Amino acid sequence: MHVGVRYPPLVRVRHTERKALNTSKTYSREIGLLRTLAIHLERRPLPFERLTQAALRREGLGHVRETAAGVIAIRMPGHHALTELTDCVLDQIPGLERGAIYADIEAELFNFIESYVDREPSSIGTVDAEALLARLTNWFTARATPRRVFVPCLISRTPAPRFEIGPVTFEFSDRITTSDFYPQGRGDGIFDRRGFDDLVRWMRDEKADWLARVDVAGCEQKRAEEIAELAVDLVIVGLQLAAPYLDTRTMARLGARRGTSQKRTLSEANGYFSSGWARKEPGMTIGQGTLPEIMRQAAPIFTAVGNVVRSFATGSLRLAVLEQAWCDAAYWFHQGLTESIDSIAITKLETALEVLVRAESSKGSERRMFEILGAFFGLEPDDPIAPGSTLTARQFARNVVRDRSRILHGTWSTLNMRGIDRAGMEGFVSTVLRTAVIELEAYTHLAQRPDDIDHFLDWVGRRRATSL
């Protein structure tokens, strides 16, 4: 068992800056950290009491691992060295930062340094640093194999043909066991089919009628599953952007926060009871043939979303800043749609806008909001936000930034807010994300395409102005 004290984390140097700090092959940073760990490593007998955060603090220990022979502990003066050494490893081994869970890397690093208990620190040199990197490289290489991850989803109850959005393929439940999703091998394949059958049975019990398959390479299992699930969330956003009025709001992975398939209410007043019932399953208005028609009519959206999600899932982003920003914003939008409390939903929707434009501050958020309104809608700050509205673009931008800040900082009550136009904000954010991803797809094909939000918004504004 591996236990670590939860102390306030160090302010980490950004990844690109860390790269610049450690480009030589002298490994001076790694050697220094290994020596620090050797000084503060110790072996103890197994304690009589359970290891808790309070016990670790009382004993002045940071990280602790229990073994059959006792406890390997890092005393607090060396507590941060393990984290810094993990960052060094991330800098040196290609693909590791994307392809493995941070805690697993740190745990494997702990395995390596166990032998440094009672080691003379001055004896640690370049050979040890090279052995460390070789150990972690081999560990990662053995685990970073191509995988196909299967993710049950709630899309609709109506059968429809298989469809693909970027790296994600969806198959309806009735065809899973006869499709190429299902293990067909003999012999040991019976164990594979047993796991698959259990998954299909779970889907049937939970009324999840779609199974997504995502190809993920260069990742160990847990990280591959995490990336696949996020990729499914993002392509579902494509459906939510393409058909917002066809019960797409609650489309989700089966394992995500989704609530129940129905809602029942009961109340009593003056001795009389009033009950209510409503279905909450996604895609209830998607009938026979509707889903393929959505895919056909909104093909530009699905092409654009699919390509951005493919960039995310493969780790090969065409535009690292802009594509990652769109994916982050789309995830916030997805979470905002499923949120039951309007004030929190508004906060998530407004966060989606801030993440999309990489606002960085309230002042920057307001400025970027003006840029969105100008680039995507052709509005000047003093123009009405909509025909006949008394609200100007300037006021709208300020209100968006103000509302989110007041909710997050407690100026406005989360549970007793008034005057929230949730539907309006959902529509606005949906339009922005839809327009942004389509324009981003065109932007990626330019010969000169700075990976910068200001350049992108300026290009979108000029492009849309000339098309009017």
CSV table of N, CA, C and O in Angstrom, one decimal, residues 148-263:
chain,number,residue,atom,x,y,z
A,148,ARG,N,-8.3,-1.3,-27.9
A,148,ARG,CA,-9.7,-0.9,-28.3
A,148,ARG,C,-10.5,-0.8,-27.0
A,148,ARG,O,-10.7,-1.9,-26.4
A,149,VAL,N,-11.0,0.3,-26.7
A,149,VAL,CA,-11.8,0.5,-25.4
A,149,VAL,C,-13.3,0.6,-25.8
A,149,VAL,O,-13.7,1.3,-26.7
A,150,PHE,N,-14.1,-0.2,-25.1
A,150,PHE,CA,-15.5,-0.2,-25.3
A,150,PHE,C,-16.3,0.5,-24.2
A,150,PHE,O,-16.1,0.3,-23.0
A,151,VAL,N,-17.1,1.4,-24.6
A,151,VAL,CA,-17.8,2.3,-23.7
A,151,VAL,C,-19.3,2.3,-23.9
A,151,VAL,O,-19.8,2.8,-25.0
A,152,PRO,N,-20.1,1.8,-23.0
A,152,PRO,CA,-21.6,1.8,-23.2
A,152,PRO,C,-22.1,3.2,-23.1
A,152,PRO,O,-21.6,4.0,-22.3
A,153,CYS,N,-23.1,3.5,-23.9
A,153,CYS,CA,-23.6,4.9,-24.0
A,153,CYS,C,-25.2,4.9,-24.0
A,153,CYS,O,-25.8,3.9,-24.5
A,154,LEU,N,-25.7,6.0,-23.6
A,154,LEU,CA,-27.1,6.3,-23.8
A,154,LEU,C,-27.3,7.4,-24.8
A,154,LEU,O,-27.0,8.5,-24.6
A,155,ILE,N,-27.7,6.9,-26.0
A,155,ILE,CA,-27.9,7.8,-27.2
A,155,ILE,C,-29.3,7.9,-27.6
A,155,ILE,O,-29.9,9.0,-27.6
A,156,SER,N,-30.0,6.8,-27.8
A,156,SER,CA,-31.4,6.7,-28.2
A,156,SER,C,-31.8,5.3,-28.0
A,156,SER,O,-31.0,4.4,-27.9
A,157,ARG,N,-33.2,5.1,-28.0
A,157,ARG,CA,-33.7,3.7,-27.8
A,157,ARG,C,-34.0,3.1,-29.2
A,157,ARG,O,-34.3,1.9,-29.2
A,158,THR,N,-34.0,3.9,-30.2
A,158,THR,CA,-34.4,3.4,-31.5
A,158,THR,C,-33.2,2.8,-32.3
A,158,THR,O,-32.1,3.4,-32.4
A,159,PRO,N,-33.3,1.6,-32.8
A,159,PRO,CA,-32.2,1.0,-33.6
A,159,PRO,C,-31.8,1.9,-34.8
A,159,PRO,O,-32.7,2.5,-35.4
A,160,ALA,N,-30.5,1.9,-35.1
A,160,ALA,CA,-30.0,2.6,-36.2
A,160,ALA,C,-28.7,2.0,-36.7
A,160,ALA,O,-28.1,1.2,-35.9
A,161,PRO,N,-28.3,2.2,-37.9
A,161,PRO,CA,-27.1,1.6,-38.4
A,161,PRO,C,-25.9,2.1,-37.6
A,161,PRO,O,-25.9,3.2,-37.0
A,162,ARG,N,-24.8,1.3,-37.6
A,162,ARG,CA,-23.5,1.8,-37.1
A,162,ARG,C,-23.1,3.1,-37.7
A,162,ARG,O,-23.3,3.4,-38.8
A,163,PHE,N,-22.5,4.0,-36.8
A,163,PHE,CA,-22.0,5.2,-37.3
A,163,PHE,C,-20.7,5.6,-36.6
A,163,PHE,O,-20.4,5.1,-35.5
A,164,GLU,N,-20.0,6.4,-37.2
A,164,GLU,CA,-18.6,6.8,-36.7
A,164,GLU,C,-18.5,8.3,-36.7
A,164,GLU,O,-19.0,9.1,-37.5
A,165,ILE,N,-17.9,8.8,-35.6
A,165,ILE,CA,-17.6,10.2,-35.4
A,165,ILE,C,-16.1,10.3,-35.0
A,165,ILE,O,-15.8,9.9,-33.9
A,166,GLY,N,-15.2,10.6,-35.9
A,166,GLY,CA,-13.8,10.7,-35.6
A,166,GLY,C,-13.3,9.3,-35.3
A,166,GLY,O,-13.5,8.3,-36.0
A,167,PRO,N,-12.6,9.1,-34.1
A,167,PRO,CA,-12.1,7.8,-33.7
A,167,PRO,C,-13.1,6.9,-33.0
A,167,PRO,O,-12.7,5.8,-32.6
A,168,VAL,N,-14.3,7.3,-32.9
A,168,VAL,CA,-15.3,6.6,-32.1
A,168,VAL,C,-16.3,5.9,-33.1
A,168,VAL,O,-16.9,6.6,-33.9
A,169,THR,N,-16.5,4.6,-32.9
A,169,THR,CA,-17.6,3.9,-33.7
A,169,THR,C,-18.7,3.4,-32.7
A,169,THR,O,-18.4,2.9,-31.7
A,170,PHE,N,-19.9,3.7,-33.1
A,170,PHE,CA,-21.1,3.3,-32.3
A,170,PHE,C,-21.8,2.2,-32.9
A,170,PHE,O,-22.1,2.2,-34.1
A,171,GLU,N,-22.2,1.2,-32.1
A,171,GLU,CA,-23.0,0.0,-32.6
A,171,GLU,C,-24.2,-0.2,-31.7
A,171,GLU,O,-24.1,-0.1,-30.5
A,172,PHE,N,-25.4,-0.4,-32.3
A,172,PHE,CA,-26.6,-0.6,-31.5
A,172,PHE,C,-26.5,-1.9,-30.8
A,172,PHE,O,-26.0,-2.9,-31.4
A,173,SER,N,-27.2,-2.0,-29.7
A,173,SER,CA,-27.0,-3.2,-28.8
A,173,SER,C,-27.5,-4.5,-29.5
A,173,SER,O,-26.9,-5.5,-29.2
A,174,ASP,N,-28.5,-4.5,-30.3
A,174,ASP,CA,-29.0,-5.7,-30.9
A,174,ASP,C,-28.0,-6.3,-31.9
A,174,ASP,O,-28.1,-7.5,-32.2
A,175,ARG,N,-27.0,-5.6,-32.3
A,175,ARG,CA,-26.0,-6.1,-33.3
A,175,ARG,C,-24.7,-6.3,-32.7
A,175,ARG,O,-23.7,-6.7,-33.4
A,176,ILE,N,-24.5,-6.1,-31.4
A,176,ILE,CA,-23.2,-6.1,-30.8
A,176,ILE,C,-22.6,-7.5,-31.0
A,176,ILE,O,-21.4,-7.7,-31.4
A,177,THR,N,-23.3,-8.6,-30.6
A,177,THR,CA,-22.7,-9.9,-30.5
A,177,THR,C,-22.5,-10.5,-31.9
A,177,THR,O,-21.8,-11.5,-32.0
A,178,THR,N,-23.1,-9.9,-33.0
A,178,THR,CA,-22.8,-10.4,-34.3
A,178,THR,C,-21.9,-9.5,-35.1
A,178,THR,O,-21.6,-9.7,-36.3
A,179,SER,N,-21.4,-8.5,-34.4
A,179,SER,CA,-20.5,-7.5,-35.1
A,179,SER,C,-19.1,-7.8,-34.9
A,179,SER,O,-18.7,-8.8,-34.1
A,180,ASP,N,-18.2,-7.1,-35.5
A,180,ASP,CA,-16.7,-7.3,-35.2
A,180,ASP,C,-16.3,-6.7,-33.9
A,180,ASP,O,-15.1,-6.8,-33.5
A,181,PHE,N,-17.2,-6.1,-33.1
A,181,PHE,CA,-16.9,-5.7,-31.8
A,181,PHE,C,-16.7,-7.0,-30.9
A,181,PHE,O,-15.9,-7.0,-30.0
A,182,TYR,N,-17.5,-8.0,-31.2
A,182,TYR,CA,-17.5,-9.2,-30.3
A,182,TYR,C,-16.4,-10.2,-30.5
A,182,TYR,O,-16.0,-10.4,-31.7
A,183,PRO,N,-15.8,-10.7,-29.5
A,183,PRO,CA,-14.6,-11.6,-29.6
A,183,PRO,C,-15.1,-12.9,-30.4
A,183,PRO,O,-16.1,-13.5,-30.0
A,184,GLN,N,-14.4,-13.3,-31.4
A,184,GLN,CA,-14.7,-14.4,-32.3
A,184,GLN,C,-13.8,-15.6,-32.1
A,184,GLN,O,-14.0,-16.6,-32.7
A,185,GLY,N,-12.7,-15.4,-31.4
A,185,GLY,CA,-11.7,-16.5,-31.3
A,185,GLY,C,-12.2,-17.7,-30.5
A,185,GLY,O,-13.2,-17.7,-29.8
A,186,ARG,N,-11.4,-18.8,-30.7
A,186,ARG,CA,-11.7,-20.0,-30.0
A,186,ARG,C,-10.8,-20.2,-28.8
A,186,ARG,O,-9.9,-19.4,-28.5
A,187,GLY,N,-11.0,-21.2,-28.0
A,187,GLY,CA,-10.1,-21.5,-26.9
A,187,GLY,C,-10.2,-20.4,-25.8
A,187,GLY,O,-11.2,-20.3,-25.2
A,188,ASP,N,-9.1,-19.7,-25.6
A,188,ASP,CA,-9.1,-18.6,-24.6
A,188,ASP,C,-10.1,-17.5,-24.8
A,188,ASP,O,-10.4,-16.8,-23.9
A,189,GLY,N,-10.6,-17.5,-26.0
A,189,GLY,CA,-11.6,-16.4,-26.3
A,189,GLY,C,-12.8,-16.5,-25.5
A,189,GLY,O,-13.6,-15.6,-25.4
A,190,ILE,N,-13.1,-17.7,-24.9
A,190,ILE,CA,-14.3,-17.9,-24.1
A,190,ILE,C,-14.2,-16.9,-22.9
A,190,ILE,O,-15.3,-16.4,-22.5
A,191,PHE,N,-13.1,-16.6,-22.4
A,191,PHE,CA,-12.9,-15.7,-21.2
A,191,PHE,C,-13.2,-14.3,-21.7
A,191,PHE,O,-13.8,-13.5,-21.0
A,192,ASP,N,-12.7,-13.9,-22.9
A,192,ASP,CA,-13.0,-12.6,-23.5
A,192,ASP,C,-14.5,-12.4,-23.7
A,192,ASP,O,-15.0,-11.4,-23.4
A,193,ARG,N,-15.2,-13.5,-24.2
A,193,ARG,CA,-16.6,-13.4,-24.5
A,193,ARG,C,-17.4,-13.3,-23.2
A,193,ARG,O,-18.4,-12.6,-23.1
A,194,ARG,N,-16.9,-13.9,-22.1
A,194,ARG,CA,-17.6,-13.8,-20.8
A,194,ARG,C,-17.6,-12.4,-20.3
A,194,ARG,O,-18.6,-11.8,-19.9
A,195,GLY,N,-16.4,-11.7,-20.4
A,195,GLY,CA,-16.4,-10.3,-20.0
A,195,GLY,C,-17.3,-9.4,-20.9
A,195,GLY,O,-17.9,-8.5,-20.4
A,196,PHE,N,-17.3,-9.7,-22.2
A,196,PHE,CA,-18.1,-8.9,-23.1
A,196,PHE,C,-19.6,-9.2,-22.8
A,196,PHE,O,-20.4,-8.2,-22.8
A,197,ASP,N,-20.0,-10.4,-22.6
A,197,ASP,CA,-21.3,-10.8,-22.2
A,197,ASP,C,-21.8,-10.1,-21.0
A,197,ASP,O,-22.9,-9.6,-20.8
A,198,ASP,N,-20.9,-10.0,-20.0
A,198,ASP,CA,-21.2,-9.2,-18.7
A,198,ASP,C,-21.5,-7.8,-19.0
A,198,ASP,O,-22.4,-7.2,-18.5
A,199,LEU,N,-20.7,-7.2,-19.9
A,199,LEU,CA,-20.9,-5.8,-20.3
A,199,LEU,C,-22.2,-5.6,-21.0
A,199,LEU,O,-23.0,-4.7,-20.7
A,200,VAL,N,-22.6,-6.5,-21.9
A,200,VAL,CA,-23.8,-6.4,-22.7
A,200,VAL,C,-25.0,-6.5,-21.7
A,200,VAL,O,-26.0,-5.9,-21.8
A,201,ARG,N,-24.9,-7.4,-20.7
A,201,ARG,CA,-25.9,-7.7,-19.8
A,201,ARG,C,-26.1,-6.4,-18.9
A,201,ARG,O,-27.3,-6.0,-18.6
A,202,TRP,N,-25.0,-5.8,-18.5
A,202,TRP,CA,-25.1,-4.5,-17.8
A,202,TRP,C,-25.8,-3.5,-18.6
A,202,TRP,O,-26.7,-2.7,-18.1
A,203,MET,N,-25.5,-3.4,-19.9
A,203,MET,CA,-26.2,-2.4,-20.7
A,203,MET,C,-27.7,-2.7,-20.8
A,203,MET,O,-28.5,-1.7,-20.7
A,204,ARG,N,-28.0,-3.9,-20.9
A,204,ARG,CA,-29.4,-4.3,-21.0
A,204,ARG,C,-30.2,-3.9,-19.7
A,204,ARG,O,-31.3,-3.3,-19.7
A,205,ASP,N,-29.5,-4.2,-18.6
A,205,ASP,CA,-30.2,-3.8,-17.3
A,205,ASP,C,-30.3,-2.3,-17.1
A,205,ASP,O,-31.3,-1.9,-16.5
A,206,GLU,N,-29.4,-1.6,-17.6
A,206,GLU,CA,-29.4,-0.1,-17.5
A,206,GLU,C,-30.1,0.6,-18.6
A,206,GLU,O,-30.0,1.8,-18.7
A,207,LYS,N,-30.6,-0.2,-19.6
A,207,LYS,CA,-31.3,0.4,-20.8
A,207,LYS,C,-30.3,1.3,-21.6
A,207,LYS,O,-30.7,2.4,-22.1
A,208,ALA,N,-29.1,0.9,-21.7
A,208,ALA,CA,-28.1,1.6,-22.6
A,208,ALA,C,-28.0,0.8,-23.9
A,208,ALA,O,-27.6,-0.3,-23.9
A,209,ASP,N,-28.4,1.4,-25.0
A,209,ASP,CA,-28.6,0.7,-26.3
A,209,ASP,C,-27.4,0.9,-27.3
A,209,ASP,O,-27.5,0.4,-28.4
A,210,TRP,N,-26.4,1.7,-26.9
A,210,TRP,CA,-25.3,1.9,-27.8
A,210,TRP,C,-24.0,1.6,-27.1
A,210,TRP,O,-23.8,1.9,-26.0
A,211,LEU,N,-23.1,0.9,-27.9
A,211,LEU,CA,-21.8,0.6,-27.4
A,211,LEU,C,-20.8,1.4,-28.3
A,211,LEU,O,-20.8,1.2,-29.6
A,212,ALA,N,-19.9,2.2,-27.7
A,212,ALA,CA,-18.9,2.9,-28.5
A,212,ALA,C,-17.6,2.1,-28.4
A,212,ALA,O,-17.2,1.6,-27.4
A,213,ARG,N,-16.8,2.1,-29.5
A,213,ARG,CA,-15.5,1.5,-29.5
A,213,ARG,C,-14.5,2.6,-29.9
A,213,ARG,O,-14.7,3.3,-30.9
A,214,VAL,N,-13.4,2.8,-29.1
A,214,VAL,CA,-12.4,3.8,-29.4
A,214,VAL,C,-11.1,3.2,-29.5
A,214,VAL,O,-10.7,2.4,-28.6
A,215,ASP,N,-10.3,3.4,-30.5
A,215,ASP,CA,-9.0,3.0,-30.7
A,215,ASP,C,-8.0,4.0,-30.0
A,215,ASP,O,-8.0,5.1,-30.4
A,216,VAL,N,-7.2,3.5,-29.1
A,216,VAL,CA,-6.3,4.3,-28.4
A,216,VAL,C,-4.9,3.7,-28.4
A,216,VAL,O,-4.8,2.5,-28.0
A,217,ALA,N,-3.9,4.4,-28.8
A,217,ALA,CA,-2.5,3.9,-28.9
A,217,ALA,C,-1.6,4.7,-28.0
A,217,ALA,O,-1.9,5.8,-27.6
A,218,GLY,N,-0.5,4.1,-27.5
A,218,GLY,CA,0.5,4.8,-26.8
A,218,GLY,C,0.1,5.1,-25.3
A,218,GLY,O,0.7,6.0,-24.7
A,219,CYS,N,-0.8,4.3,-24.8
A,219,CYS,CA,-1.2,4.5,-23.4
A,219,CYS,C,-1.3,3.2,-22.6
A,219,CYS,O,-1.6,2.1,-23.2
A,220,GLU,N,-1.0,3.3,-21.3
A,220,GLU,CA,-1.3,2.1,-20.5
A,220,GLU,C,-2.8,2.0,-20.2
A,220,GLU,O,-3.5,2.9,-20.6
A,221,GLN,N,-3.2,0.9,-19.7
A,221,GLN,CA,-4.7,0.6,-19.7
A,221,GLN,C,-5.6,1.6,-19.1
A,221,GLN,O,-6.5,2.1,-19.7
A,222,LYS,N,-5.2,2.1,-17.9
A,222,LYS,CA,-6.1,3.0,-17.2
A,222,LYS,C,-6.2,4.3,-17.9
A,222,LYS,O,-7.3,4.9,-18.0
A,223,ARG,N,-5.0,4.8,-18.4
A,223,ARG,CA,-5.0,6.1,-19.1
A,223,ARG,C,-5.8,5.9,-20.5
A,223,ARG,O,-6.5,6.8,-20.9
A,224,ALA,N,-5.6,4.8,-21.1
A,224,ALA,CA,-6.3,4.5,-22.4
A,224,ALA,C,-7.8,4.6,-22.2
A,224,ALA,O,-8.6,5.1,-23.0
A,225,GLU,N,-8.3,3.9,-21.1
A,225,GLU,CA,-9.7,3.9,-20.8
A,225,GLU,C,-10.2,5.4,-20.5
A,225,GLU,O,-11.3,5.7,-20.9
A,226,GLU,N,-9.4,6.1,-19.8
A,226,GLU,CA,-9.8,7.5,-19.5
A,226,GLU,C,-9.9,8.4,-20.7
A,226,GLU,O,-10.8,9.1,-20.9
A,227,ILE,N,-8.9,8.3,-21.6
A,227,ILE,CA,-8.9,9.0,-22.9
A,227,ILE,C,-10.1,8.6,-23.7
A,227,ILE,O,-10.8,9.4,-24.3
A,228,ALA,N,-10.4,7.3,-23.8
A,228,ALA,CA,-11.5,6.8,-24.6
A,228,ALA,C,-12.8,7.3,-24.1
A,228,ALA,O,-13.7,7.8,-24.9
A,229,GLU,N,-13.0,7.4,-22.8
A,229,GLU,CA,-14.2,7.9,-22.2
A,229,GLU,C,-14.4,9.4,-22.5
A,229,GLU,O,-15.5,9.8,-22.8
A,230,LEU,N,-13.3,10.1,-22.4
A,230,LEU,CA,-13.4,11.6,-22.7
A,230,LEU,C,-13.7,11.8,-24.2
A,230,LEU,O,-14.4,12.7,-24.5
A,231,ALA,N,-13.1,10.9,-25.0
A,231,ALA,CA,-13.4,11.0,-26.5
A,231,ALA,C,-14.8,10.8,-26.8
A,231,ALA,O,-15.4,11.5,-27.6
A,232,VAL,N,-15.4,9.8,-26.1
A,232,VAL,CA,-16.9,9.6,-26.3
A,232,VAL,C,-17.7,10.8,-25.8
A,232,VAL,O,-18.6,11.2,-26.5
A,233,ASP,N,-17.3,11.4,-24.7
A,233,ASP,CA,-18.0,12.6,-24.2
A,233,ASP,C,-18.0,13.6,-25.3
A,233,ASP,O,-19.0,14.3,-25.5
A,234,LEU,N,-16.8,13.8,-25.9
A,234,LEU,CA,-16.7,14.9,-26.9
A,234,LEU,C,-17.4,14.7,-28.1
A,234,LEU,O,-18.0,15.6,-28.7
A,235,VAL,N,-17.5,13.4,-28.6
A,235,VAL,CA,-18.3,13.2,-29.8
A,235,VAL,C,-19.8,13.2,-29.6
A,235,VAL,O,-20.5,13.6,-30.4
A,236,ILE,N,-20.2,12.9,-28.3
A,236,ILE,CA,-21.6,13.1,-28.0
A,236,ILE,C,-21.9,14.6,-28.0
A,236,ILE,O,-23.0,15.0,-28.4
A,237,VAL,N,-21.0,15.5,-27.7
A,237,VAL,CA,-21.2,16.9,-27.8
A,237,VAL,C,-21.5,17.2,-29.3
A,237,VAL,O,-22.3,18.1,-29.6
A,238,GLY,N,-20.9,16.5,-30.2
A,238,GLY,CA,-21.2,16.7,-31.6
A,238,GLY,C,-22.7,16.5,-31.9
A,238,GLY,O,-23.3,17.3,-32.6
A,239,LEU,N,-23.3,15.5,-31.3
A,239,LEU,CA,-24.7,15.2,-31.4
A,239,LEU,C,-25.5,16.3,-30.8
A,239,LEU,O,-26.6,16.7,-31.3
A,240,GLN,N,-25.0,16.8,-29.6
A,240,GLN,CA,-25.8,17.8,-28.9
A,240,GLN,C,-25.7,19.1,-29.7
A,240,GLN,O,-26.7,19.9,-29.6
A,241,LEU,N,-24.6,19.4,-30.4
A,241,LEU,CA,-24.6,20.6,-31.2
A,241,LEU,C,-25.4,20.5,-32.5
A,241,LEU,O,-26.0,21.5,-32.9
A,242,ALA,N,-25.4,19.3,-33.0
A,242,ALA,CA,-26.1,19.1,-34.3
A,242,ALA,C,-27.6,19.0,-34.2
A,242,ALA,O,-28.4,19.5,-35.1
A,243,ALA,N,-28.1,18.5,-33.1
A,243,ALA,CA,-29.6,18.3,-32.9
A,243,ALA,C,-30.0,18.6,-31.5
A,243,ALA,O,-30.4,17.8,-30.7
A,244,PRO,N,-29.9,19.9,-31.1
A,244,PRO,CA,-30.1,20.3,-29.7
A,244,PRO,C,-31.6,20.1,-29.2
A,244,PRO,O,-31.8,20.0,-28.0
A,245,TYR,N,-32.5,19.9,-30.2
A,245,TYR,CA,-33.9,19.8,-29.8
A,245,TYR,C,-34.5,18.4,-29.9
A,245,TYR,O,-35.7,18.2,-29.8
A,246,LEU,N,-33.6,17.4,-30.0
A,246,LEU,CA,-34.0,16.1,-30.2
A,246,LEU,C,-33.6,15.2,-29.0
A,246,LEU,O,-33.0,14.1,-29.1
A,247,ASP,N,-33.9,15.7,-27.8
A,247,ASP,CA,-33.6,15.0,-26.5
A,247,ASP,C,-32.1,14.6,-26.5
A,247,ASP,O,-31.8,13.5,-26.0
A,248,THR,N,-31.2,15.5,-26.9
A,248,THR,CA,-29.8,15.2,-26.9
A,248,THR,C,-29.1,15.6,-25.5
A,248,THR,O,-28.0,15.2,-25.3
A,249,ARG,N,-29.8,16.4,-24.8
A,249,ARG,CA,-29.3,17.0,-23.6
A,249,ARG,C,-28.7,15.9,-22.6
A,249,ARG,O,-27.6,16.1,-22.1
A,250,THR,N,-29.4,14.8,-22.4
A,250,THR,CA,-29.0,13.8,-21.4
A,250,THR,C,-28.2,12.7,-22.1
A,250,THR,O,-28.0,11.7,-21.4
A,251,MET,N,-27.8,12.8,-23.4
A,251,MET,CA,-27.0,11.8,-24.0
A,251,MET,C,-25.6,11.7,-23.2
A,251,MET,O,-25.0,12.8,-22.9
A,252,ALA,N,-25.2,10.5,-22.9
A,252,ALA,CA,-24.0,10.4,-22.1
A,252,ALA,C,-23.4,9.0,-22.1
A,252,ALA,O,-24.1,8.1,-22.6
A,253,ARG,N,-22.3,8.8,-21.5
A,253,ARG,CA,-21.8,7.5,-21.3
A,253,ARG,C,-22.6,6.9,-20.1
A,253,ARG,O,-23.1,7.6,-19.3
A,254,LEU,N,-22.7,5.6,-20.2
A,254,LEU,CA,-23.5,4.9,-19.1
A,254,LEU,C,-22.8,5.1,-17.7
A,254,LEU,O,-23.5,5.3,-16.7
A,255,GLY,N,-21.5,5.2,-17.7
A,255,GLY,CA,-20.8,5.4,-16.4
A,255,GLY,C,-20.7,6.8,-16.0
A,255,GLY,O,-20.1,7.1,-14.9
A,256,ALA,N,-21.2,7.8,-16.7
A,256,ALA,CA,-21.2,9.2,-16.3
A,256,ALA,C,-22.3,9.6,-15.5
A,256,ALA,O,-23.3,8.8,-15.3
A,257,ARG,N,-22.3,10.8,-14.9
A,257,ARG,CA,-23.4,11.3,-14.0
A,257,ARG,C,-24.6,11.6,-14.9
A,257,ARG,O,-24.5,12.5,-15.8
A,258,ARG,N,-25.7,10.9,-14.8
A,258,ARG,CA,-26.8,11.0,-15.7
A,258,ARG,C,-28.1,11.0,-15.0
A,258,ARG,O,-29.2,11.3,-15.7
A,259,GLY,N,-28.2,10.7,-13.8
A,259,GLY,CA,-29.5,10.6,-13.1
A,259,GLY,C,-30.3,9.3,-13.5
A,259,GLY,O,-29.7,8.4,-14.0
A,260,THR,N,-31.6,9.3,-13.3
A,260,THR,CA,-32.4,8.1,-13.6
A,260,THR,C,-33.1,8.3,-15.0
A,260,THR,O,-33.1,9.4,-15.6
A,261,SER,N,-33.7,7.2,-15.5
A,261,SER,CA,-34.3,7.3,-16.7
A,261,SER,C,-35.7,7.9,-16.7
A,261,SER,O,-36.3,8.1,-17.7
A,262,GLN,N,-36.2,8.2,-15.5
A,262,GLN,CA,-37.5,8.8,-15.3
A,262,GLN,C,-37.5,9.6,-14.0
A,262,GLN,O,-36.6,9.4,-13.1
A,263,LYS,N,-38.4,10.6,-13.9
A,263,LYS,CA,-38.5,11.3,-12.7
A,263,LYS,C,-39.9,11.3,-12.2
A,263,LYS,O,-40.9,11.5,-12.9
